[in-house]
Coordinates of C-alpha atoms in Angstrom, one line a residue:
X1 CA 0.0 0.0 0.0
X2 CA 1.4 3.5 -0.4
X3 CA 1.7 5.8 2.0
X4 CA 0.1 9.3 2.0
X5 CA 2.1 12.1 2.8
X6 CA 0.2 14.7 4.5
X7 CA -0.1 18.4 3.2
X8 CA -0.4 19.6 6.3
X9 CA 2.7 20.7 8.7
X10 CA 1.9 20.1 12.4
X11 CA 4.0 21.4 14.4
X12 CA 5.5 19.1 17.3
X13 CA 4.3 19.9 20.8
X14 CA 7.2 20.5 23.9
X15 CA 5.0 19.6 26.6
X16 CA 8.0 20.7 28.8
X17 CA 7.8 24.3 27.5
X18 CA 4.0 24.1 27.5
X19 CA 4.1 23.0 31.1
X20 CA 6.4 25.7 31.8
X21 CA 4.1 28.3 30.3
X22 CA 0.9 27.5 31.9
X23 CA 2.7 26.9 35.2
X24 CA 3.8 30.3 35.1
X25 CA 0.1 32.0 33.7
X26 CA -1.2 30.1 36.8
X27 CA 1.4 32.2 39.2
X28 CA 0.3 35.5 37.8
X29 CA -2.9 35.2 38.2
X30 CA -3.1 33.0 41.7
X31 CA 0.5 34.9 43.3
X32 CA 0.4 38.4 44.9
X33 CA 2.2 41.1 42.7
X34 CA 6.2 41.2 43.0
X35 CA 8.2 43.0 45.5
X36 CA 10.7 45.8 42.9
X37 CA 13.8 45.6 44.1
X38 CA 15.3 49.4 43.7
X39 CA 19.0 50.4 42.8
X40 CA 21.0 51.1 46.3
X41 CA 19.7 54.3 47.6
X42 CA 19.0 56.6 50.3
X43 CA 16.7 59.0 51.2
X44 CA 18.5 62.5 51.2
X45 CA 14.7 64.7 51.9
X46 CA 11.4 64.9 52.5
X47 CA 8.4 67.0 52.3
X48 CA 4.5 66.0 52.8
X49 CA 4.2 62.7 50.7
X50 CA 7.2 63.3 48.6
X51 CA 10.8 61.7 48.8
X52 CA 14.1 62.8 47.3
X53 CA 16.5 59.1 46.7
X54 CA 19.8 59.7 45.8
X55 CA 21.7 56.6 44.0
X56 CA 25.1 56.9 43.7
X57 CA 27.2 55.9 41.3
X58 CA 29.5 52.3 41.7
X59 CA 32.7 54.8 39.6
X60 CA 31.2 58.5 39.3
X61 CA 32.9 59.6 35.9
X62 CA 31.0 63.3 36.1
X63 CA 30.6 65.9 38.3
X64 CA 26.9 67.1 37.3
X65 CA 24.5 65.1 38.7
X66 CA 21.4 64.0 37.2
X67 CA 17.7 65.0 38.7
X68 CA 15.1 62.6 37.7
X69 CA 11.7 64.0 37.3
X70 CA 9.1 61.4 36.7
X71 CA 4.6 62.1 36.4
X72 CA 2.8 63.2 38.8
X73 CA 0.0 60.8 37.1
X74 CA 1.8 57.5 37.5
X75 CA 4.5 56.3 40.5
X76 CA 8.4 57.2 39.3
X77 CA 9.7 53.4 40.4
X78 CA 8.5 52.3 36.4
X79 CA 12.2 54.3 36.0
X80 CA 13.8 51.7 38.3
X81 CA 11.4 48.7 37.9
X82 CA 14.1 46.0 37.1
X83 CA 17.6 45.1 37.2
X84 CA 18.1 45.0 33.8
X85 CA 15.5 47.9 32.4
X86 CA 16.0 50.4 35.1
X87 CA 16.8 53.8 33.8
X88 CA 18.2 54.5 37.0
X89 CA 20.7 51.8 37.6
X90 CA 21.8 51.9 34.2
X91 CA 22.3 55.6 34.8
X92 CA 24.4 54.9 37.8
X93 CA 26.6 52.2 35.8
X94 CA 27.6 54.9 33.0
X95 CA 28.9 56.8 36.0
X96 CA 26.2 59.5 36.9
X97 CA 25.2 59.8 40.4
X98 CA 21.3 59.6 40.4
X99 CA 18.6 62.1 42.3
X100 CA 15.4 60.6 41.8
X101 CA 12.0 62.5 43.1
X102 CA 8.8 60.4 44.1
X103 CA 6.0 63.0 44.7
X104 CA 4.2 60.3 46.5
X105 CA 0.2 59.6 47.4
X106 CA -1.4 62.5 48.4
X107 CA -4.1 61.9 51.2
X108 CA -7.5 64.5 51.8
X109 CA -4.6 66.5 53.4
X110 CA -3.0 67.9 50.1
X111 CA -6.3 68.3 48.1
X112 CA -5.6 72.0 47.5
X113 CA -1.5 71.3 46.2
X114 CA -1.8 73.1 42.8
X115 CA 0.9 73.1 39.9
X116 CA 2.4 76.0 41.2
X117 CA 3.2 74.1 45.0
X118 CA 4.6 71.2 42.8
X119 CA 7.2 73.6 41.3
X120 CA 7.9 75.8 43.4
X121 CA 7.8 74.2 47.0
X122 CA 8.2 70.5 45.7
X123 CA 10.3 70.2 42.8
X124 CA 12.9 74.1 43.2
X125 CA 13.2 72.8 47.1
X126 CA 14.1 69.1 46.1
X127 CA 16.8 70.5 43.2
X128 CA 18.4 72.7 46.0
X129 CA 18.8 70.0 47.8
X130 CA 20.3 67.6 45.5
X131 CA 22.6 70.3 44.4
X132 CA 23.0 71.0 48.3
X133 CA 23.9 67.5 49.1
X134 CA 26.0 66.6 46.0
X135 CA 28.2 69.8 46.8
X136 CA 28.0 70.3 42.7
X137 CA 28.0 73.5 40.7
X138 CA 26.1 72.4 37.9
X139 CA 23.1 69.8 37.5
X140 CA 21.1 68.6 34.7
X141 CA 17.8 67.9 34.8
X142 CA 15.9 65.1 33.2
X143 CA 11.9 64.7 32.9
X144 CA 9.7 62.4 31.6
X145 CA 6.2 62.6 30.5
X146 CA 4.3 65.5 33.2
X147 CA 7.4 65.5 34.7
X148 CA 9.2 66.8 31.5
X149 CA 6.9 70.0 31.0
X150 CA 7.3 70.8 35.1
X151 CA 11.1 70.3 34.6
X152 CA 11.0 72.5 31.2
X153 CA 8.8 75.1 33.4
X154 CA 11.2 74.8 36.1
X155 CA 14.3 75.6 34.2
X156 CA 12.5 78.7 32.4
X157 CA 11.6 80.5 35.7
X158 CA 14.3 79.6 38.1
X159 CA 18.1 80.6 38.4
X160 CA 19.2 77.4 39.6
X161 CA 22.5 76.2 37.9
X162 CA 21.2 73.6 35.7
X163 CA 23.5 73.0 32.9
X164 CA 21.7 70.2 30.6
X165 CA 18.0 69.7 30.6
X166 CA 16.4 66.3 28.9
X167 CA 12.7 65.9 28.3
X168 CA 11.1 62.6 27.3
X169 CA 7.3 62.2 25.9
X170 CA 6.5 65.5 27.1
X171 CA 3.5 67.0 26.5
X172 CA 3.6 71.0 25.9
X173 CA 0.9 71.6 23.0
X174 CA -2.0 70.3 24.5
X175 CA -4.3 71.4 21.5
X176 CA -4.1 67.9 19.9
X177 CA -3.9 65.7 22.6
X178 CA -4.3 62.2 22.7
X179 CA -7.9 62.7 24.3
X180 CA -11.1 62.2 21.6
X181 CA -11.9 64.7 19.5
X182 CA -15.3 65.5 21.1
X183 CA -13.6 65.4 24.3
X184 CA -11.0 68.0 23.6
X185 CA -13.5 70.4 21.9
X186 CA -15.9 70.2 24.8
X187 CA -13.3 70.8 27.0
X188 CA -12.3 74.0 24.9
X189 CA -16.1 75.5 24.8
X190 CA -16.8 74.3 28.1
X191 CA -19.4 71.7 27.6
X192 CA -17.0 69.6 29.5
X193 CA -15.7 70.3 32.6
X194 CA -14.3 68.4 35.9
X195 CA -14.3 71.1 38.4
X196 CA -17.3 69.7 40.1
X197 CA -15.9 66.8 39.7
X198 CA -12.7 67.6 41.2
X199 CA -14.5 69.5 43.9
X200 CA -16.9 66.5 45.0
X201 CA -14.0 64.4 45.8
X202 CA -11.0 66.6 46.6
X203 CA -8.0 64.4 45.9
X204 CA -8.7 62.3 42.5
X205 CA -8.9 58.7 43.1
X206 CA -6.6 56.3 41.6
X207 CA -9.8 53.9 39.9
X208 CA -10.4 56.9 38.1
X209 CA -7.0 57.8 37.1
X210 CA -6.4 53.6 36.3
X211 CA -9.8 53.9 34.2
X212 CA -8.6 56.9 32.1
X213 CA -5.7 55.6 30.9
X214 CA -6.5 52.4 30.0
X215 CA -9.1 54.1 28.1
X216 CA -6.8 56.4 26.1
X217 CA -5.0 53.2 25.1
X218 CA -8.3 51.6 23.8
X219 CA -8.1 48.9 27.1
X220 CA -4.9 47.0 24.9
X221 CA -5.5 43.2 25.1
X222 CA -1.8 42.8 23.9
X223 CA 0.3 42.6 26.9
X224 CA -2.4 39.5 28.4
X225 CA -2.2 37.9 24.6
X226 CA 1.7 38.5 24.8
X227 CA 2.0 37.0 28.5
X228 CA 0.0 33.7 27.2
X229 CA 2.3 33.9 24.1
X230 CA 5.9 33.8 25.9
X231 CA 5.0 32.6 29.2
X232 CA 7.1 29.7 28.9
X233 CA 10.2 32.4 29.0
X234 CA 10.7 33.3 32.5
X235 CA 12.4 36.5 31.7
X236 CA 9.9 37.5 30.7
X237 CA 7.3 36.8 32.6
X238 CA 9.1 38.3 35.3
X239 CA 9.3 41.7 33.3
X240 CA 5.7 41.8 32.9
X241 CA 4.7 41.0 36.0
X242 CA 7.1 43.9 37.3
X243 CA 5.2 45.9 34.5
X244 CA 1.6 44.8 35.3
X245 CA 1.7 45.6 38.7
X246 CA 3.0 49.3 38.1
X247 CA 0.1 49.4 35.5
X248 CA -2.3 48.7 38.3
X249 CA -0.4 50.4 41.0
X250 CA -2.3 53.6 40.6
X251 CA -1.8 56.8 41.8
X252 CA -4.0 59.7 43.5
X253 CA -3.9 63.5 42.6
X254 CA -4.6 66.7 44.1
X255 CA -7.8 68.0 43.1
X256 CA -6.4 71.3 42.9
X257 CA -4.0 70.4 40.2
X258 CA -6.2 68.3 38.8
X259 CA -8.4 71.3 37.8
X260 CA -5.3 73.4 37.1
X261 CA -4.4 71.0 34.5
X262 CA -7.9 70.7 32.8
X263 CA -8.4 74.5 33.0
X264 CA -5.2 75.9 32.1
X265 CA -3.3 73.4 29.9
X266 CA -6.4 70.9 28.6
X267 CA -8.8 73.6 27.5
X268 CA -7.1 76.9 27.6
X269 CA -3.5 75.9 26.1
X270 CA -1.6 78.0 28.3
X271 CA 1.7 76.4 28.4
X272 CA 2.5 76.9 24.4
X273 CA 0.7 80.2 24.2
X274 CA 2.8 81.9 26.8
X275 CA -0.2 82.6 29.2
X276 CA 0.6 80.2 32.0
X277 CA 1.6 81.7 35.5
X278 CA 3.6 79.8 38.2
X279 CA 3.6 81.5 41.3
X280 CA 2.4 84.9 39.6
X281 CA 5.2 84.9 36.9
X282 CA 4.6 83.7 33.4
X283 CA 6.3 81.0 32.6
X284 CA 8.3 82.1 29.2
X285 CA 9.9 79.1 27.7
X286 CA 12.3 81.1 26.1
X287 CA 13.8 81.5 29.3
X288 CA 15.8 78.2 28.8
X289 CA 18.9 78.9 27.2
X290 CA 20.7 75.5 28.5
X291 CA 21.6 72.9 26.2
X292 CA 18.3 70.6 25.7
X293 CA 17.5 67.5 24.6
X294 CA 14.0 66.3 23.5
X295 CA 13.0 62.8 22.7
X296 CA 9.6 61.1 21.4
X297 CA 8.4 58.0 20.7
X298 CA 7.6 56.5 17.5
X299 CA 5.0 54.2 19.5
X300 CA 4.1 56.3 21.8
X301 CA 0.2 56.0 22.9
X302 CA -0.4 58.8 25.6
X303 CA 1.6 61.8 24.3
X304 CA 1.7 62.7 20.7
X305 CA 4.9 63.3 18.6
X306 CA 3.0 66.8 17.7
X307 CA 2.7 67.4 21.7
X308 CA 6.5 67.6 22.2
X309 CA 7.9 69.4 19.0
X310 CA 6.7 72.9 19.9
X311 CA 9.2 72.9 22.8
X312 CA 11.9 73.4 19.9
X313 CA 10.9 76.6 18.8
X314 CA 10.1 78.1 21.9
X315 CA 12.8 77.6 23.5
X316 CA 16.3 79.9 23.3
X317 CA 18.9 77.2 23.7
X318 CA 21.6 77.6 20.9
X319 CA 22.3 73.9 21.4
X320 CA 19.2 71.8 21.1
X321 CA 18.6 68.0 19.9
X322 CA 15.6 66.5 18.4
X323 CA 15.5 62.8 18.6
X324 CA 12.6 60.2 17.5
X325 CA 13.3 57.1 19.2
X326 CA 11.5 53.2 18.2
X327 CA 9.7 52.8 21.1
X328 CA 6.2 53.3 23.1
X329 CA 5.5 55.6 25.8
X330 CA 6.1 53.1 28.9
X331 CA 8.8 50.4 27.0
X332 CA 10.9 53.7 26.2
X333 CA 12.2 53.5 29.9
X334 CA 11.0 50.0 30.6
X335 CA 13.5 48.4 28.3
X336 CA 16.5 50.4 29.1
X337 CA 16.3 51.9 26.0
X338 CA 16.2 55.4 27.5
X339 CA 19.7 55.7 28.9
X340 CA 21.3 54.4 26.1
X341 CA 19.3 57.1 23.5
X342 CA 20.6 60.1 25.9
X343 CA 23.8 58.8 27.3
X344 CA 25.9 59.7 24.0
X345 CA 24.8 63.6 24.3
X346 CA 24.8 63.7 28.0
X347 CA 28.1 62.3 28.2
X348 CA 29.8 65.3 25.8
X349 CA 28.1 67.9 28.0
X350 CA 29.2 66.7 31.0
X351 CA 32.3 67.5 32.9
X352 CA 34.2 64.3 32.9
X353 CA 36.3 63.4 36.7
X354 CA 38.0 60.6 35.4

């Protein structure tokens, strides 16, 4: 009789690698989230809810040190989530010693902390201190997301010596933001507004908060489909885990601020029309005159391309760098990627000790 040789290819089964990967969907789903382990540090101040960690470097190589500004919408450990992504051990390791602010939970307590006690009693006091404690002359400054337009706000009204300022995903035209359409209109002619909002619950939960942005990203079913994908590699499945818990680990938010932003930079543009006061002084963008670096994200789902690009023309710096990076919002920093897209500019305006 002849045999038949079938058309079909079936692949063969590893039933040790299967048993791996549903061994480990069963542990992130039945185990309680993972402890992050962060890069040596220690706390150097504190005010209200917020923390200043300093990380020193293993063989400092320059004598600027680098200020961290993370959101205020999301917790700042996603920059030191893992040994291998961490933006801020893998800052340390190129030889930068590491000031890294968490602003912390606020309670009922803080409900009335607007923008302007972020910057100006929060984020100027913390940047005195690093520069305080690391008995530096210069420091550069680097934000991401929220935390980049308070850092590029900061640098354009204060005299502080900072000498390099870097700004990732960060939002300064908010006339096309990653909100709907409808949204963004009716928050322009007022149809929408959150002040009652805001004012019925004082300090902004975290479900909402958690709610909003996994709207804005269409509530992604990748990362679960990628988990059941590669859960048989335990790399990985350690990475998202790490990543799935910050996800969830949501934060709260002044209410004060909360309306600040919505009023001021959400419906009214303030920020890119040079209308925004801090403190009673206009914050003019063309204050910053340091050397700058801007990067975006070609995948980047919260903060538009479009958002971050105005920045370059408003500010005064004679030596400014554009960069476009392949990467999303969160994996920008999540991967490591981050430190090794700024480390080759950084490390030419820096002030090398050894």
């Amino acid at each position: 009789m002849m045999a038949v040789k079938s058309l079909v290819n079936i692949p063969v089964l590893n039933l040790e690698s299967e048993k791996k990967r549903w061994n480990n969907i069963y542990k992130v789903l039945s185990e309680p989230k993972p402890d992050i382990e962060s890069t040596p540090r220690k706390a150097v101040w504190k005010k209200g809810k917020a923390v200043l960690w300093y990380h020193a470097a293993p063989e400092k190589k320059y004598s600027a040190p680098l200020f961290l500004v993370y959101s205020l919408l999301n917790k700042a450990y996603i920059l030191d989530i893992s040994e291998e992504g961490s933006v801020v051990g893998n800052l340390t390791k190129q030889g930068y010693d590491v000031y890294l602010l968490d602003w912390g939970l606020p309670g009922l307590e803080d409900k009335d902390l607007t923008l302007d006690n972020y910057l100006i009693d929060y984020l100027e006091v913390a940047v005195k201190r690093a520069i305080r404690h690391s008995g530096a002359k210069e420091i550069s400054l680097v934000g991401y997301c929220i935390g980049g337009m308070l850092s590029a706000m900061l640098t354009s009204l204060t005299d502080l010596p900072i000498k390099n300022l870097i700004l990732a995903a960060v939002p300064i035209d908010y006339s096309n933001a990653i909100f709907p359409n409808k949204w963004v209109k009716a928050l322009q002619n007022g149809t929408l507004n959150f002040d009652r909002f805001a004012d019925a619950y004082e300090v902004i939960p975290s479900e909402f908060l958690y709610a909003i942005f996994m709207a804005l990203q269409g509530f992604n079913v990748g990362p679960t489909v990628n988990l059941v994908t590669r859960a048989h590699d335990q790399k990985y499945v350690d990475k998202w885990r790490n990543m799935d818990k910050w996800m969830k680990d949501a934060v709260t938010f002044s209410g004060a601020a909360f309306k600040q932003m919505m009023n001021d930079l959400y419906k009214d543009n303030k920020l890119v029309k040079g209308e925004m006061k801090i403190g009673g002084q206009k914050v003019e963008l063309s204050n910053i005159k340091c050397s700058t670096l801007v990067i975006t994200s070609t995948r980047d789902e919260l903060v538009l391309e479009s958002q971050s690009l105005p920045i370059m023309d408003l500010i005064s710096s004679e030596d400014k760098t554009y960069q476009h990076v392949e990467a999303g919002h969160v994996s920008l920093c999540l991967t490591g990627q981050f430190v090794f897209a700024i480390d080759p500019w950084l490390s030419t305006r820096s002030t090398r000790l050894i």
